[in-house]
Amino acid sequence: MLTKLKDFASTFFVTGDPLIYGADVAIVLTTIAIVFVLTYFKKWTWLWKEWLTSVDHKKIGIMYLIASLLMLFRGGVDALLMRTQLALPNIQFLQADHYNEIFTTHGTIMILFMAMPMMFALFNIVVPLQLGARDVAYPFLNALSFWLFFFGAMLFNLSFVIGGSPDAGWLSYPPLSEMSHSPGVGENFYIWGIQISGIGSLATGINFLVTILKMRAPGMKLMNMPLFSWSVLSTSVMIIFAFPILTITLALLFVDRFLGAHFFTMTAGGNPMMYVNLIWMWGHPEVYIVVIPAFGIYSEIVSTFSKKKIFGYKSMVFSMMIISVLSFFTWVHHFFTMGAGADVNTFFAISTMAIGIPTGVKIFNWLFTMFRGRIQLKQPMLWTLAFIPCFVVGGATGVMLAVAPADYQYHNSYFLIAHFHQVLIGGVVFGYLAGIYYWWPKMFGFKLDEKLGKWAFWTWNIGFYVCFMPQYALGFMGMTRRVYTYGWDMGWAPLNLVSSIGAFLMGIGFIFQVWQISYSIKYGERDTTGDPWNARTLEWSIPSPAPMYNFATVPHVSEQDAWWAEKQAREAGKRAAAAPALEPIHMPKNSGIPIIMAAFWFVAGFGFVFSWIWMAVAGLLGVAACLLARSFQYDTDYYIPVDEIKRTEASFGRGI
Amino acid sequence: MEHETTQTHAHGSVKSYVTGFALSIVLTIIPIVLVLSHALAGKPLIVTIVLLAVLQFLIQLFFFMHVREGEQPRYNVMALILGCVIVFTIVAGSMWIMSFNAAVQ
Ligand code: HEM
Ligand SMILES: [Cu+2]
């Protein structure tokens, strides 16, 4: 009995690596600390009532933000471990199998559990406010999306200490990810972590599409809508069409692994290349899914800090919408080397290059907006300015990769690694950070410290170029991706060392940001106006942080940059700050079902990971029970009385 | 926020949902039986499965997705066209791209 238990424990828990024992200890200590603090300060009910069951889009946004920053930390630690291992030849810091696990979790976490939730954080916090709405179209579904993401991410991260991490790359290509080559549970964690959070992402796409189409303030035509909301519309369309492809592809892979089917196996009629084909049908739109909202953020920021209307609004809208369609026609550029034939490769090389055109249009629009503008170099603007040259280079190397015959040389080399980090860090991460700096006062009511922010900005930026420019050269020198060590004879040592130094600089940049946030919580400049940047769109017309009902009275919109127009009119004395009659506000009630249902998904996922059918069935029954419970819930909404609205507005110094 | 939480505008009836559900189940079971019983093989099998899939697609559109209803069928039609374009790209694209396999073997 005892030996049996011991056997079980030694395969169930990941053992043998000091790094992992360290993590075990850290996890246990953190959990104890959190439980202790919550109990000591009697915060459990507060946590449950105010956060865990909340359907308020602003709170859900903040929870997304916290989760994504934690995941950025985990993914960042993975990155630094890899760069440490590669800093010099023949280092024995990580062994090959451990290195494989780390690059797999790094990529998966950064795209699916860092970039996606950080993007959803900004969707949630900004879109309803920009549209003059009081919440998203389906607040309950929104909470469910968040919890599905959260438990999916937890399931994935659990593989670090239980069962073993996946190690077949961030896209889990078969045959490596099949039972024949990965018999452990790691790949199952990968599949179920992504599947569960993927349902949430799909629901978020639908939610925001409907919100944008249906919930705009009266008078706000689509062609008056702020560009960030347009970018969310474009991304939502891509999510709705791309994520089902991912779900099906991973489901087929799981059927292969779990039921012994042969969709992607090497034998019995399976075809691993079909998996590669399918996964990139999601994968390419996915990279645009994460970058388009960043474009939306840059558009808002450039216009606000140049004190000008955005140049070429219509072409911005058009290019974002065209990208959302075109992005479904380029996926083969990720596997030109499969050798599907000259006709196929030519078609997809050209379609890939074509997508650079709308992107280029946007760059020119931002430049023309700044041209002769009164530019203020506030933090959000700094990140935007850093983005432009970075993304131009990243796009240019992308076009180099799109030249199909040349790609036979670049493919899966460090040149490719440098390309996609340049667009993902320079485009996506810089964009989301700019957005966080920009909307931070709206979320929390204070600005983030400028001085520490500048330190963070410069270390991040210098670190970025120091880290990734050498990698282009390393690619040309023949260094392929996913190697865990190399010899002195290759001549790659100096550039790798430089690259690792850059990586650590970015790590320092992140620490500056943590410091900046903690410092600003205490000493940050408070925002009492609700409009700290003298900005242009509706979210700045209400107090900071936004009251729970957002708008005491729903605004009427008649033009682009509605808040700017309103301010101009008030200044010119044409319009007084109007005070229309207040009415009770209809709001959705909080619900515990989303978190409970997602927890059941987690149980089901865990059961499937270990092929414990009883557990999977129990989890799925729980999910079904939650669905039923929700269907019979009729008391889901309430009204905020006028008195309470008056009191809240008065507390922000706004008498009505 | 859903203003009509009390579901004033009903979408479809219980009957239409049950019919749609039953038809979908039947259309799923037929291919399974065909494959497991080896009643058909090769091209005829594939053609039958594809036809049944298309049929089920249409049934879901009408019974569950309510393509004909709603105040603004224009959105529906636009979404449907884009959806069809993308489905066509996925299927035809995959066949085109993977056909090299047949040539290689
Ligand atoms: C002008 C725009 C772009 C072009 C022409 C382009 C082109 C390419 C090509 C041809 C590849 C495949 C290279 C190979 O595997 O050998 C590639 C890989 C990649 N690109 Fe881009 N790209 C562009 C923009 C972007 C953007 C905006 C993002 C993300 C925000 C992005 C993210 C990636 C990623 C993640 C990979 C590698 C994935 C992997 O193999 O694991 N690219 N790009
Ligand atoms: Cu791509």
Coordinates of C-alpha atoms and ligand atoms in Angstrom, one line a residue, chain A residues 280 283-285 287-288 327 330-334 352 419, ligand 2:
Chain A
W280 CA -2.0 27.7 -38.7
G283 CA -2.4 30.6 -35.7
H284 CA -2.0 33.3 -38.3
P285 CA -5.3 35.1 -37.6
V287 CA -1.2 36.9 -34.3
Y288 CA -3.4 39.5 -35.9
S327 CA -5.6 37.3 -42.3
T330 CA -2.0 33.7 -45.5
W331 CA -1.6 30.7 -43.2
V332 CA 0.7 28.7 -45.5
H333 CA 3.6 31.1 -45.0
H334 CA 4.3 29.2 -41.7
T352 CA 1.2 37.6 -47.1
H419 CA 11.0 38.6 -36.5
Ligands
CU2 CU 1.6 34.3 -40.1

